[in-house]
Structure formats: structure tokens, C-alpha cells
Tab-separated table of C-alpha atoms and ligand atoms in Angstrom:
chain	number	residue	atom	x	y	z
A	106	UNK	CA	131.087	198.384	-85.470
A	107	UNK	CA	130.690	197.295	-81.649
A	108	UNK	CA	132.399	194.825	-79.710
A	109	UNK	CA	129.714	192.280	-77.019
A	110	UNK	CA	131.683	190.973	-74.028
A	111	UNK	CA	130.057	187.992	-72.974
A	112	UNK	CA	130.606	187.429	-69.418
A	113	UNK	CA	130.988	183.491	-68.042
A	114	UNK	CA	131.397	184.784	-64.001
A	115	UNK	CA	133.609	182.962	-62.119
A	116	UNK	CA	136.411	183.925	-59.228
A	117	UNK	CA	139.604	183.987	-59.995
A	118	UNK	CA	141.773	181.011	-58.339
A	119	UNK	CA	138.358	178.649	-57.209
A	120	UNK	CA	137.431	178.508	-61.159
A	121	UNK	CA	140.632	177.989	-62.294
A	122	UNK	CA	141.417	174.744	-61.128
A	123	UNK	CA	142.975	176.446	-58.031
A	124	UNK	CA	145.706	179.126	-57.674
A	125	UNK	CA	148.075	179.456	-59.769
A	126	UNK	CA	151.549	180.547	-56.950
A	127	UNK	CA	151.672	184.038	-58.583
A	128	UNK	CA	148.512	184.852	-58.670
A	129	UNK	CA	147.397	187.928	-57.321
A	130	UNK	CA	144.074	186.970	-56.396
A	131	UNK	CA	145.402	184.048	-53.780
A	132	UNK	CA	145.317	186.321	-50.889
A	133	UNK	CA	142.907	188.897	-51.449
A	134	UNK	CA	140.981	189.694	-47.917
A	135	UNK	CA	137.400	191.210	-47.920
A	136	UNK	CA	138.580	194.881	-47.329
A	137	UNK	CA	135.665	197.532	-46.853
A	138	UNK	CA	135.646	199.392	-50.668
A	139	UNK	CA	138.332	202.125	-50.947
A	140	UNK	CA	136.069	204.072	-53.156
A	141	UNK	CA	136.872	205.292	-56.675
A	142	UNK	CA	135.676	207.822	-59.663
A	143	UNK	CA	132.227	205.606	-59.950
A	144	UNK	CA	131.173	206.376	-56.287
A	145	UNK	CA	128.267	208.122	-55.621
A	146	UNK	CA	129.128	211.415	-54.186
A	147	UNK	CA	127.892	210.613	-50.447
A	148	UNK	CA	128.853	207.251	-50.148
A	149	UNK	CA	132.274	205.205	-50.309
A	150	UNK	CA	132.229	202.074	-52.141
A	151	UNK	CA	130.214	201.095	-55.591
A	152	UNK	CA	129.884	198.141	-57.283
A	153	UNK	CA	133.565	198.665	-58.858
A	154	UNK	CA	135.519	199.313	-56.177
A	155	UNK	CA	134.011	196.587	-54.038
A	156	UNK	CA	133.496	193.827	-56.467
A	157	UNK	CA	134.493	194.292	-59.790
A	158	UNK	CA	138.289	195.126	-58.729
A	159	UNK	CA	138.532	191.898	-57.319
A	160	UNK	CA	136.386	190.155	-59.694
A	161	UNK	CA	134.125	188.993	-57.171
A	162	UNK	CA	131.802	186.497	-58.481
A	163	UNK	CA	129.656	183.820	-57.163
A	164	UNK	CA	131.058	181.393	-59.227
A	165	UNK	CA	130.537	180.459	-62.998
A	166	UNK	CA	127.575	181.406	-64.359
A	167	UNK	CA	125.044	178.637	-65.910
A	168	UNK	CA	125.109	178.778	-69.701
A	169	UNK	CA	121.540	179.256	-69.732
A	170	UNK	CA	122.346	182.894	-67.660
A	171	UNK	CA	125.166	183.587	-70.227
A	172	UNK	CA	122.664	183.286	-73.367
A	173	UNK	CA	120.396	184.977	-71.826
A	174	UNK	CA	122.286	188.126	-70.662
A	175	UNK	CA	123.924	188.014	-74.319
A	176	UNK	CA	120.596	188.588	-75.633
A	177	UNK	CA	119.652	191.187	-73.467
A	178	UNK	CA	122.968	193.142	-74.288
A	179	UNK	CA	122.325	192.240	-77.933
A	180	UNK	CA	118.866	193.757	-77.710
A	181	UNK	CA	120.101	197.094	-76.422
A	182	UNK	CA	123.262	197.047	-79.434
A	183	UNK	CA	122.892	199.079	-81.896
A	184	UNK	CA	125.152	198.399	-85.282
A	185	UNK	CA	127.058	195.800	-86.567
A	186	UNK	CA	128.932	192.953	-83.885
A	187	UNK	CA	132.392	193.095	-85.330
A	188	UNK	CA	133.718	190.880	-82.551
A	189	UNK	CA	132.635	188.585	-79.330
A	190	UNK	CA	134.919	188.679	-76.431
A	191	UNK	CA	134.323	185.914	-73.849
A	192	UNK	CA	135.478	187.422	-69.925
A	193	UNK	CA	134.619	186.250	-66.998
A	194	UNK	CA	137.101	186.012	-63.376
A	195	UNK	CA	137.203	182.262	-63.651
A	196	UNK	CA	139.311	180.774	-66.401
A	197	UNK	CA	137.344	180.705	-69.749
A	198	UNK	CA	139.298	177.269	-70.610
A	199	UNK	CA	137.978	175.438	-67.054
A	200	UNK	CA	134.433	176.603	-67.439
A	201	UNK	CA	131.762	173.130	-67.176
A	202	UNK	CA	129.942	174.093	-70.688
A	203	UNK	CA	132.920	175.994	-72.502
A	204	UNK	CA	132.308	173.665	-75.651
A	205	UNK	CA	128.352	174.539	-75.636
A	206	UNK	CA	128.985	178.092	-75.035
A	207	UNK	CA	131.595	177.867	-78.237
A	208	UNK	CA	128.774	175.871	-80.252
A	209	UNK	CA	126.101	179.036	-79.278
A	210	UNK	CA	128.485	182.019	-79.962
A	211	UNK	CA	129.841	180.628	-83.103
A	212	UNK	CA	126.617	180.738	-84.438
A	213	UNK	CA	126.241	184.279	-85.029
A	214	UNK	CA	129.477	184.143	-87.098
A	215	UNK	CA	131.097	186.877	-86.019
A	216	UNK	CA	134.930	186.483	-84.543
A	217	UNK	CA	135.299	185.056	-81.384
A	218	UNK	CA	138.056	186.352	-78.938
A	219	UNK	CA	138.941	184.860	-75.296
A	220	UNK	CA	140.142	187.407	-73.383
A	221	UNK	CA	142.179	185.986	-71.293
A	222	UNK	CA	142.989	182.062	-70.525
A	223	UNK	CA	145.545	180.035	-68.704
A	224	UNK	CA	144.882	176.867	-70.572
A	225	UNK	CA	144.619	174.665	-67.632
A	226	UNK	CA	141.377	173.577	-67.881
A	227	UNK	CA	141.803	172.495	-71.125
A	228	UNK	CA	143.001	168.423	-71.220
A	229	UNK	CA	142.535	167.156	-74.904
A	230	UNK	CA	144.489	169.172	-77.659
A	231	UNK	CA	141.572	168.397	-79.904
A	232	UNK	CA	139.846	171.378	-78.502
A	233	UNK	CA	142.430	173.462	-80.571
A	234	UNK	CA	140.590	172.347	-83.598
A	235	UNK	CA	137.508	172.699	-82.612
A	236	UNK	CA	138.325	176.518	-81.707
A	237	UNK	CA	139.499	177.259	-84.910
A	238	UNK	CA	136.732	175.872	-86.594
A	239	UNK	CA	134.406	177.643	-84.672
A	240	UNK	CA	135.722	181.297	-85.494
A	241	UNK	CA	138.345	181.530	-82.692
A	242	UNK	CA	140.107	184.359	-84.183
A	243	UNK	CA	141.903	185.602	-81.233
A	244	UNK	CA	143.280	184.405	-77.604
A	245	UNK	CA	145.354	185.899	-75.269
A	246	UNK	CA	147.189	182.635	-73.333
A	247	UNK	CA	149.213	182.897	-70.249
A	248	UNK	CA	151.927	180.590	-71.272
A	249	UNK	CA	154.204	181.376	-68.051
A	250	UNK	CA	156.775	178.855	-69.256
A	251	UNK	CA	157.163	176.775	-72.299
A	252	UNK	CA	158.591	174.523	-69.878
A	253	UNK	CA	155.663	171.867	-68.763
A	254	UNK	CA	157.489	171.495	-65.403
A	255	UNK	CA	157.887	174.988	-64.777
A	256	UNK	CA	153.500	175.462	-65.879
A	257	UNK	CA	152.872	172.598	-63.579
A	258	UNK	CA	154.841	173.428	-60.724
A	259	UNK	CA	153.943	177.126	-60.701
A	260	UNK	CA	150.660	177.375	-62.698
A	261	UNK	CA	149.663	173.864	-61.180
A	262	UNK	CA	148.275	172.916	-64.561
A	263	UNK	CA	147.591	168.800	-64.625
A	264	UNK	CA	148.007	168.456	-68.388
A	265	UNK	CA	151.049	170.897	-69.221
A	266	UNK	CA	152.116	169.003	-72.128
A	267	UNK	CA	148.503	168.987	-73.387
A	268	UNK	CA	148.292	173.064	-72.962
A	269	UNK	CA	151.208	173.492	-74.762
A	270	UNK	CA	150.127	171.440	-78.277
A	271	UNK	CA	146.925	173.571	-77.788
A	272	UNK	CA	148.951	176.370	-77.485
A	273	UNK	CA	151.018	175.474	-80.195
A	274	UNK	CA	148.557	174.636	-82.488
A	275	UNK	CA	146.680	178.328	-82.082
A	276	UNK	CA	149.866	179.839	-82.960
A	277	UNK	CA	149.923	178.504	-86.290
A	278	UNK	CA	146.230	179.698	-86.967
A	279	UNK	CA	145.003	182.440	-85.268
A	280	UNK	CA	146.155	185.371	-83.806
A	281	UNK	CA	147.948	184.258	-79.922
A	282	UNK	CA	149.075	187.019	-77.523
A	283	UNK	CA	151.198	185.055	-74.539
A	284	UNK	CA	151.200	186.645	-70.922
A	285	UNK	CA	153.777	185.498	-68.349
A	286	UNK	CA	153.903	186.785	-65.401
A	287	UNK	CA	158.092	187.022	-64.382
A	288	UNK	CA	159.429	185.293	-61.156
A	289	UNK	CA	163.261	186.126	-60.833
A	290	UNK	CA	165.028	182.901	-60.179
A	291	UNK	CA	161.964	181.067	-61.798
A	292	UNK	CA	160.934	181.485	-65.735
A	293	UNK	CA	163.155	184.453	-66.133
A	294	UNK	CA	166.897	184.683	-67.894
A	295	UNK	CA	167.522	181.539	-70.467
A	296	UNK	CA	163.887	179.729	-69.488
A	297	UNK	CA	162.117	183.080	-70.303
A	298	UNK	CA	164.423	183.189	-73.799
A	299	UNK	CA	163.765	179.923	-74.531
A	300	UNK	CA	159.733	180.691	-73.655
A	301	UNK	CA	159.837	183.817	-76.413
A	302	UNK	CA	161.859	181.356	-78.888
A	303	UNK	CA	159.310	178.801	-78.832
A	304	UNK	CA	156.590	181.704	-78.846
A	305	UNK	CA	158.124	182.993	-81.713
A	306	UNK	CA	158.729	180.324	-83.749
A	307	UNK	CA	154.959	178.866	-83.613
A	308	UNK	CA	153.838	181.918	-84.853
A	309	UNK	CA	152.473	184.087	-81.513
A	310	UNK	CA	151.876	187.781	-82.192
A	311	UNK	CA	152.752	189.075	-79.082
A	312	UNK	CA	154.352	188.194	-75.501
A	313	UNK	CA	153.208	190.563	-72.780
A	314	UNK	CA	155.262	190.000	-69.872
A	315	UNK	CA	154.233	191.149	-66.333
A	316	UNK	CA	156.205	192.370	-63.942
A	317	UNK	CA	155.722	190.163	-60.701
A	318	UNK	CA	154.591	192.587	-57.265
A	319	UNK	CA	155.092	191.061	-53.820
A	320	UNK	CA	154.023	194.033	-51.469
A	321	UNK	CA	151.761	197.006	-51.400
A	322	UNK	CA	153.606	199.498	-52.953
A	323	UNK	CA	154.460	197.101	-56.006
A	324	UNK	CA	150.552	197.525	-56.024
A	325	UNK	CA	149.183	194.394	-53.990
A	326	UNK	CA	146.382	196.379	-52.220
A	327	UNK	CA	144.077	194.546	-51.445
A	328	UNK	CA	145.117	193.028	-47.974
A	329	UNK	CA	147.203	190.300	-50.587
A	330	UNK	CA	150.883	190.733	-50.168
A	331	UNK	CA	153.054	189.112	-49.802
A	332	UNK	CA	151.809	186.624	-52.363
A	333	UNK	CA	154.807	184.286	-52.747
A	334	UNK	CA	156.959	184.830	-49.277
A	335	UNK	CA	160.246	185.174	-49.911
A	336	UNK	CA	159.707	185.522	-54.019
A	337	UNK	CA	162.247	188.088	-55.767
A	338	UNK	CA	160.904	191.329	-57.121
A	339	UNK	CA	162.896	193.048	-60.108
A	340	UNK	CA	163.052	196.486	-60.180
A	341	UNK	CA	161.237	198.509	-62.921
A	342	UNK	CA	164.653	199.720	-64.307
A	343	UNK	CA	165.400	195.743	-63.956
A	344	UNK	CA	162.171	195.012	-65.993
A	345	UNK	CA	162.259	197.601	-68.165
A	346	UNK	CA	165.767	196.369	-69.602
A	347	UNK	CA	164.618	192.786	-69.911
A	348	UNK	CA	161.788	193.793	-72.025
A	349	UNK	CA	164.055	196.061	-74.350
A	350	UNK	CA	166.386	193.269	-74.261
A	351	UNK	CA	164.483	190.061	-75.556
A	352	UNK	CA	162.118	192.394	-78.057
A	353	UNK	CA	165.461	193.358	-79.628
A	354	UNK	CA	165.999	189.034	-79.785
A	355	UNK	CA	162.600	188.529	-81.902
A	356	UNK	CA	160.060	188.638	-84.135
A	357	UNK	CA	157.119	188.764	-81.967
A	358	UNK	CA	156.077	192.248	-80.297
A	359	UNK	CA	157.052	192.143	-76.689
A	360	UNK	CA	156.014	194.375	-74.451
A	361	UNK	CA	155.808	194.666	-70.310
A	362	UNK	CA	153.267	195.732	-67.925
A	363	UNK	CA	153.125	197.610	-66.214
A	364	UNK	CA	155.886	198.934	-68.277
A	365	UNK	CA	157.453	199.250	-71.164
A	366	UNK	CA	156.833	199.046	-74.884
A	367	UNK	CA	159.717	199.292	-76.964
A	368	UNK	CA	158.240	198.894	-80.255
A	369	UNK	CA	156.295	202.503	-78.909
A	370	UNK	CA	158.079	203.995	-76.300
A	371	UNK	CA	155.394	203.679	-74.080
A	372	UNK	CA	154.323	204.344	-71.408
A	373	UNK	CA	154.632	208.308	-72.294
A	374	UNK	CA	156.265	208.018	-75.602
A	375	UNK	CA	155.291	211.694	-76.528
A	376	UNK	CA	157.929	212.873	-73.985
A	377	UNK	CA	161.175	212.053	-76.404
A	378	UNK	CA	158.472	213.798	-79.549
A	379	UNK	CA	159.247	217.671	-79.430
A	380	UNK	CA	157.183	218.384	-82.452
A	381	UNK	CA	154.075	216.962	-80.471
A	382	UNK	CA	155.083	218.399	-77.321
A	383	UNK	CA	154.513	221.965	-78.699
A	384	UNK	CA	151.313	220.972	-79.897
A	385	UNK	CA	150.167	220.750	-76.013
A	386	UNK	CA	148.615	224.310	-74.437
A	387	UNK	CA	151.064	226.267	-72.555
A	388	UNK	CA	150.530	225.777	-69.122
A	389	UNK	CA	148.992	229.284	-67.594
A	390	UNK	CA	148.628	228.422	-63.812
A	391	UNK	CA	149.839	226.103	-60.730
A	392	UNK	CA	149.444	222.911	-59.696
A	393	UNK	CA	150.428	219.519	-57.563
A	394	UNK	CA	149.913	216.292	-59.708
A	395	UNK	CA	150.209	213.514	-57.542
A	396	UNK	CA	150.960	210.333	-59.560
A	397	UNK	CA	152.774	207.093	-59.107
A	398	UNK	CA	156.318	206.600	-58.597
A	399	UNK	CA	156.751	205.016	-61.914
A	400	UNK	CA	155.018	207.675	-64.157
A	401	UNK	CA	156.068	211.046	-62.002
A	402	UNK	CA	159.961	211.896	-63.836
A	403	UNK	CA	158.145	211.370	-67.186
A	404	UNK	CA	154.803	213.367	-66.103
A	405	UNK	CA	156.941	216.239	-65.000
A	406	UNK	CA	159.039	216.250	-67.826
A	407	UNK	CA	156.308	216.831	-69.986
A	408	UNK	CA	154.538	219.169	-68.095
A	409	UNK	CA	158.081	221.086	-67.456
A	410	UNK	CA	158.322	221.214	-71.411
A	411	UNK	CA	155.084	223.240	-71.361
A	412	UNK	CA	156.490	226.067	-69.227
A	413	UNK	CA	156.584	224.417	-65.687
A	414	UNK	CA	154.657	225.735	-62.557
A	415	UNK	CA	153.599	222.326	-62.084
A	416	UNK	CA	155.228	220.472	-59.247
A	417	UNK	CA	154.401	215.851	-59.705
A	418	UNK	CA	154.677	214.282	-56.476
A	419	UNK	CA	155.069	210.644	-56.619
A	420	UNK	CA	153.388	208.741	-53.958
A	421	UNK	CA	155.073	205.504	-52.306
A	422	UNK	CA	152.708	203.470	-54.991
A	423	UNK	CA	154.408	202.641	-57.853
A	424	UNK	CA	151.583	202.310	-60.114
A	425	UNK	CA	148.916	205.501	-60.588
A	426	UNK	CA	145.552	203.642	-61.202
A	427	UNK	CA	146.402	201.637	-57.097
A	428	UNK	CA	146.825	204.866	-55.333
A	429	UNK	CA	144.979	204.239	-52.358
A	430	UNK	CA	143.887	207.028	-49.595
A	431	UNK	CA	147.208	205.432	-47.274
A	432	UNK	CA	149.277	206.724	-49.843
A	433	UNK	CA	147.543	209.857	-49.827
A	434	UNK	CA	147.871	210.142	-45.930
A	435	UNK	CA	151.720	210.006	-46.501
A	436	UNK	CA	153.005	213.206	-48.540
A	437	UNK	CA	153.521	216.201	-47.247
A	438	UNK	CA	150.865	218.517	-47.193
A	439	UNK	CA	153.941	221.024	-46.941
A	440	UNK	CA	154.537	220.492	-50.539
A	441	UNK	CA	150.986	221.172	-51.988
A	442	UNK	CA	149.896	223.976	-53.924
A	443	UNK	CA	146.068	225.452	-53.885
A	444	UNK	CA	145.183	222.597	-56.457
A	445	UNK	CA	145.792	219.419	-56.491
A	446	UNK	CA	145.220	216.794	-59.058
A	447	UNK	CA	145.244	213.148	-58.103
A	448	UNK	CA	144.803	210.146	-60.973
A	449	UNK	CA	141.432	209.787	-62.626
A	450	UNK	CA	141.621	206.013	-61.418
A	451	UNK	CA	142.936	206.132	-57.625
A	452	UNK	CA	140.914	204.271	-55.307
A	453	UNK	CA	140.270	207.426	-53.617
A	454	UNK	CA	136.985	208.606	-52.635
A	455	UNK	CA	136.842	212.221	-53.978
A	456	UNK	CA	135.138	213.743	-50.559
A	457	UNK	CA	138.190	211.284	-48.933
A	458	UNK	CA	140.710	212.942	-51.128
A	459	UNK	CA	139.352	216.475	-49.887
A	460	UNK	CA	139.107	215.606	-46.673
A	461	UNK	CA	142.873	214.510	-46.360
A	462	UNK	CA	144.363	217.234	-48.600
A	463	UNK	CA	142.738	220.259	-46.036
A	464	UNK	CA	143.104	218.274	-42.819
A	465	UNK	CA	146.016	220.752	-42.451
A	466	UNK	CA	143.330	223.565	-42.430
A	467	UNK	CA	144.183	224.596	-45.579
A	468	UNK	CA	141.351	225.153	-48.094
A	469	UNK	CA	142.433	223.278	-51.267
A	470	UNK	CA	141.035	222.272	-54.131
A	471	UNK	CA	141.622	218.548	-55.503
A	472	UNK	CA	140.221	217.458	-58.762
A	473	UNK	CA	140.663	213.843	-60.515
A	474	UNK	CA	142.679	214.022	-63.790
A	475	UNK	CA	142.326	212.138	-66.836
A	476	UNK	CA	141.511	208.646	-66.836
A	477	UNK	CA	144.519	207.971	-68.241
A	478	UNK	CA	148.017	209.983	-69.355
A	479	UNK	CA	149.249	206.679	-71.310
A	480	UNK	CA	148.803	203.620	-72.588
A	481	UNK	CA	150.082	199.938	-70.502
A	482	UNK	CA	151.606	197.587	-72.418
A	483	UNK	CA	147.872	195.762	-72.279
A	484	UNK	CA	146.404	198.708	-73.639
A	485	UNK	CA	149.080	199.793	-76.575
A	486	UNK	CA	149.601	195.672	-76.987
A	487	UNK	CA	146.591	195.882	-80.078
A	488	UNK	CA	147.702	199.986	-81.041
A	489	UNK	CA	149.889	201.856	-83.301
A	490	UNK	CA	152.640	204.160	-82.272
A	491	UNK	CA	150.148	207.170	-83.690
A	492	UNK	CA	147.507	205.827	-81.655
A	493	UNK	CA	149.794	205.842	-78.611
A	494	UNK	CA	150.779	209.316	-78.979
A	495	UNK	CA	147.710	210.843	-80.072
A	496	UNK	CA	145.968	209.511	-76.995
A	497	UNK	CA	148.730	210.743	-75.031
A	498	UNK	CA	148.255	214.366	-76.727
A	499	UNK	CA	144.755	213.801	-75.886
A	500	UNK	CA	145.327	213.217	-71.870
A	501	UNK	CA	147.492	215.521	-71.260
A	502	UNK	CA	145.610	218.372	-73.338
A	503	UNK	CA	143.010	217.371	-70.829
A	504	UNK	CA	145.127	217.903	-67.950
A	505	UNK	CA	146.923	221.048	-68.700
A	506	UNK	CA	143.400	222.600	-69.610
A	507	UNK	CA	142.311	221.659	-66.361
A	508	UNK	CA	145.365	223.047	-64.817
A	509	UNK	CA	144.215	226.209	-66.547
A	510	UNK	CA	141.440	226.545	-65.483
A	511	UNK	CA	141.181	226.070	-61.953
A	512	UNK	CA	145.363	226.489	-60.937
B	650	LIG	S1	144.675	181.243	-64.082
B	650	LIG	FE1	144.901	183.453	-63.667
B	650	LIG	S2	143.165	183.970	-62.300
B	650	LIG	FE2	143.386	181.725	-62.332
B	650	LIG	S3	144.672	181.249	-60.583
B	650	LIG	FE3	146.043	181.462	-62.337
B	650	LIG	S4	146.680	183.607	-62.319
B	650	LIG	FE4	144.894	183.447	-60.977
């Protein structure tokens, strides 16, 4: 069974009948790449880390281009199309032919997911309908508020009433995942309660909530911050207690990005799971893991239950995968052992990473770990607690092996 994305294009904010105030893409500056795992080894910057990270499109794509590229990914498919996802940077629900491209993808009857849409393109809540009855199976829906001020004043969405019944109406047929992003002060205490309530009385399956960032180290790096001046930040401790709080209050699975998920205990639920723990290879040799500032107590815990030697560093970046070489630049070389591991996503170039872990004249070595040690709440939103924890077992294996190896 395989999965086809079909890709509509579009940027972010200019296909989306402009900006929504949170959004992260508002600001973004054309930075040279930062360079990342995909980069050729003698140049910095691929086409990842200098357009896909920030979606960079040249606008929607014609739905001529869209059926054609879908056949050509067909074409190289092998096995059975369990599901269509339709992606894109724009918002699926503004683009011009979204009712054509519905009409074309229906027809191979397979389920149809949208990935990701704000609503605000859509005006007329018969569309709802017409989803469902062309295989619409699944649709993850920034809701932001169920307050139609609060989506028009902040999401800028003409028809928030109309959104909503669309909204509505999905929740009591398919499967709905809501996104908000939280502003303190905005759609968070009683509004965001109320929001879940309403979620979870139409019938949603899910609530992700995301934890709004305002400056670099919050993970804003791409020449964005500050994207609402002036906007309150929570804390992740903050955040992290609001989520445990309102998925204690219902039905629905809530989770937060970039953390927590109670219903799991993710991100790095196999720290409180001894029996698991001792399944992990005893670590043999030294190391530095640099990590974010988030995930480093829990990394180190974990590695400290497999017989220590390992010293995490936590960078000024909160989050792992937006470890830039600026927050490189800023640890101590002091503190580093002969190897270093930084996270299998930074936007690091590897020679870059070298190059500022010796500039000390030290001869290190620095490798890139695992992909990825956990699961975000985006990630575990559609897994079981087993499949948390055995891909947690998996990562780290992969790191302390590594460790072994070349410590
Ligand atoms: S709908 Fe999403 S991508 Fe578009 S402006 Fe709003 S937050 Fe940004």
C-alpha cells in the first residue's frame, strides 16, 4: 500500500488569501541556504534547504500541471494507492480549480486527504457536501478559534461563519484533525476551552495545538522574527501544562507541537519505560550530543540510563531539527569531547559543522545522528503509543551504536 501526494504549489501567505497575523511565513527574508543533510558534499545549499523549507513556490500550479505530474508519479508507483494526499504551500481550500481538481482525484476512488487547510478560501458551506461525496476521508483544519471574530480578526478569513458550518459539517462525517496555533492573551484560556468544546462535540478526532514562536531561538530562523511585535510567548513548561490540562477536559486527542502528547508521553516517552530502556545497547565509548534545549534533560537521561559517558549540550535553539550553524558558533568548544554528534536535521552544512567544531585546532570528529530521537505531536498525532516507543528504541539504538563505534 503507498500513499501519492499530489502537490497544488502555491506560497504560503500570497495563496492564502493573505497572511494570516501568526503566520510564520509573513516575514521570511531570502537568506542564502544554511545547508542541511541533503547537501551535496562540496556545496552549501540544495533544493531543501533553499526552497522547500520555506515552501518557495511560484505560485499555484495550473490543474493541467497537477494531472500531469500525478500521472507521472503514478507511472513510477508501484502497488496499490491506499490514499491521495493533496499539499501544496498555498492553501488547498483558496486554490482557483480546487472543485475540478476534487472532480479528477475522486475518480480513481481511492481516499482523499487534505493535508493541511485553513478554510478561508472556502465561501459556500455547500462545498462540505460535495467533499464528502467525493471521498474526502480526511482533513486536517486550522480552526484557530471557534470564535468567527477571533478567525477573522487574526486568520483574516472573509466568511468565518461560513468556515465554521464547513467545519462543522466535516466533523460529523469524516475524520477532522484541528490545528491552532496559541496566542497568549488571544484564543488561549476560556476561548481556547470553548474552541476544544465545540471541537469535541462535532465530532473532531484530534486538536493539535501549536505553540506560538516570536524570535529565533523559539525557532523563527529564517530572517522572520519577530512575527507579531509585542505578541506573548508561553513557555514550554507553560505549554506543556495547557496541553495536559484541556486533554484531561475531553474526548478528542489533544496534543502540542512542538511538544507534548499526553495520551503518549511524547516527545521521548521511552524515558519513564525501564523495561525498554534496558533493551537499548550499553553505551561503550564517549561522546557530545548537541541537541535542542527542549529535548537535551530527556536525551541525557536516557543516554545516562545506558551507563553515561555521554555529555548533551543544549544549544540556545529550542527546537533540534532549527539548529542553525549560529547556534553552533555559540557553545563552548571547551566542553566537547573527540566526537561530536549534532541532529540528523540541523541546518548545518556537515563540512560547516567540521569546520566550526576544530576551529579551536582541535581535530574532532562530528557526525549527524538519527533523523529523528522522537516523535512531534504532528508525527505521533496518527500513531500508537507502541509505535511511539518502538521508533524511539529504534533512534536511539541508532545513536548509541554510533556512539560505539566511533566515541
Ligand atoms: S493559512 Fe497557513 S500558510 Fe496561509 S497565511 Fe495562514 S498560517 Fe500562513
Amino acid at each position: 500500500m503507498a500513499q501519492l501526494t499530489v502537490d497544488i504549489g502555491g506560497k504560503p501567505g500570497i495563496n492564502c488569501r493573505g497572511f494570516c497575523e501568526y503566520c510564520y511565513f509573513k516575514h521570511v527574508k531570502e537568506n542564502p541556504p544554511f545547508g542541511c543533510r541533503h547537501c551535496p558534499p562540496f556545496r552549501v545549499g540544495c533544493d531543501y534547504c533553499s526552497r522547500s523549507v520555506r515552501e518557495y513556490y511560484q505560485g499555484w500550479k495550473s490543474l493541467r500541471q497537477v494531472g500531469e505530474e500525478t500521472l507521472a508519479t503514478l507511472q513510477m508507483m508501484t502497488g496499490e494507492i491506499d490514499r491521495v494526499t493533496i499539499s501544496g504551500g498555498g492553501d488547498p481550500s483558496c486554490y482557483p480549480e480546487f472543485t475540478d481538481l476534487i472532480e479528477l482525484l475522486s475518480g480513481m476512488e481511492v481516499p482523499l486527504h487534505i493535508g493541511y487547510t485553513s478554510g478561508k478560501g472556502f465561501d459556500d458551506v455547500e462545498i462540505a457536501d460535495f467533499l464528502i461525496d467525493h471521498g474526502l476521508t480526511e482533513v486536517s483544519f486550522t480552526v484557530f478559534s471557534a470564535d468567527p471574530v477571533k478567525r477573522k480578526r487574526f486568520m483574516h478569513d472573509p466568511t468565518p461563519d461560513v468556515s465554521l458550518k464547513i467545519l462543522e459539517r466535516l466533523c460529523g462525517a469524516i475524520d477532522v484533525y484541528g490545528a491552532a496555533v496559541v496566542l497568549p492573551g488571544i484564543n488561549d484560556g476560556k476561548a481556547l476551552e470553548e474552541t476544544c468544546r465545540w471541537l469535541d462535540d462535532r465530532g473532531a478526532q484530534g486538536l493539535i495545538l501549536m505553540r506560538f514562536a516570536n524570535r529565533t531561538d523559539q525557532g523563527l530562523i529564517l530572517g522572520n522574527s519577530p512575527v507579531m511585535k509585542g505578541q506573548q510567548v508561553q513557555s514550554p513548561q507553560e505549554f506543556q501544562e495547557m496541553v495536559t490540562d484541556l486533554a484531561q477536559k475531553f474526548r478528542m486527542k489533544i496534543s502540542g507541537t512542538p511538544l507534548w502528547d499526553p495520551a503518549i508521553g511524547s516527545p521521548f516517552a521511552i524515558r519513564n519505560e525501564p523495561g525498554l530502556l534496558d533493551k537499548l545497547p550499553l553505551l561503550q565509548r564517549s561522546a557530545t550530543v548537541i541537541t535542542g534545549s527542549i529535548a537535551a534533560p530527556s536525551i541525557q537521561a536516557i543516554l545516562d540510563a545506558r551507563g553515561g559517558g555521554v555529555n548533551v549540550i543544549a544549544t540556545r535553539k529550542e527546537i533540534a531539527c532549527l539548529i542553525t550553524p549560529d547556534d553552533l558558533k555559540a557553545l563552548d568548544l571547551g566542553e566537547m569531547d573527540d566526537l561530536i554528534v549534532i541532529p540528523g536535521r540541523a541546518f548545518v552544512h556537515d563540512r560547516e559543522a567540521e569546520r566550526i567544531f576544530t576551529s579551536d585546532g582541535k581535530e574532532r570528529t562530528v557526525l549527524r545522528g538519527p533523523e529523528m530521537l522522537t516523535a512531534d505531536a504532528e508525527t505521533s498525532m496518527g500513531m500508537t503509543r507502541d509505535g511511539v516507543l518502538l521508533m524511539e528504541l529504534e533512534s536511539f539504538a541508532g545513536l548509541i551504536a554510533m556512539i560505539n563505534r566511533y566515541g
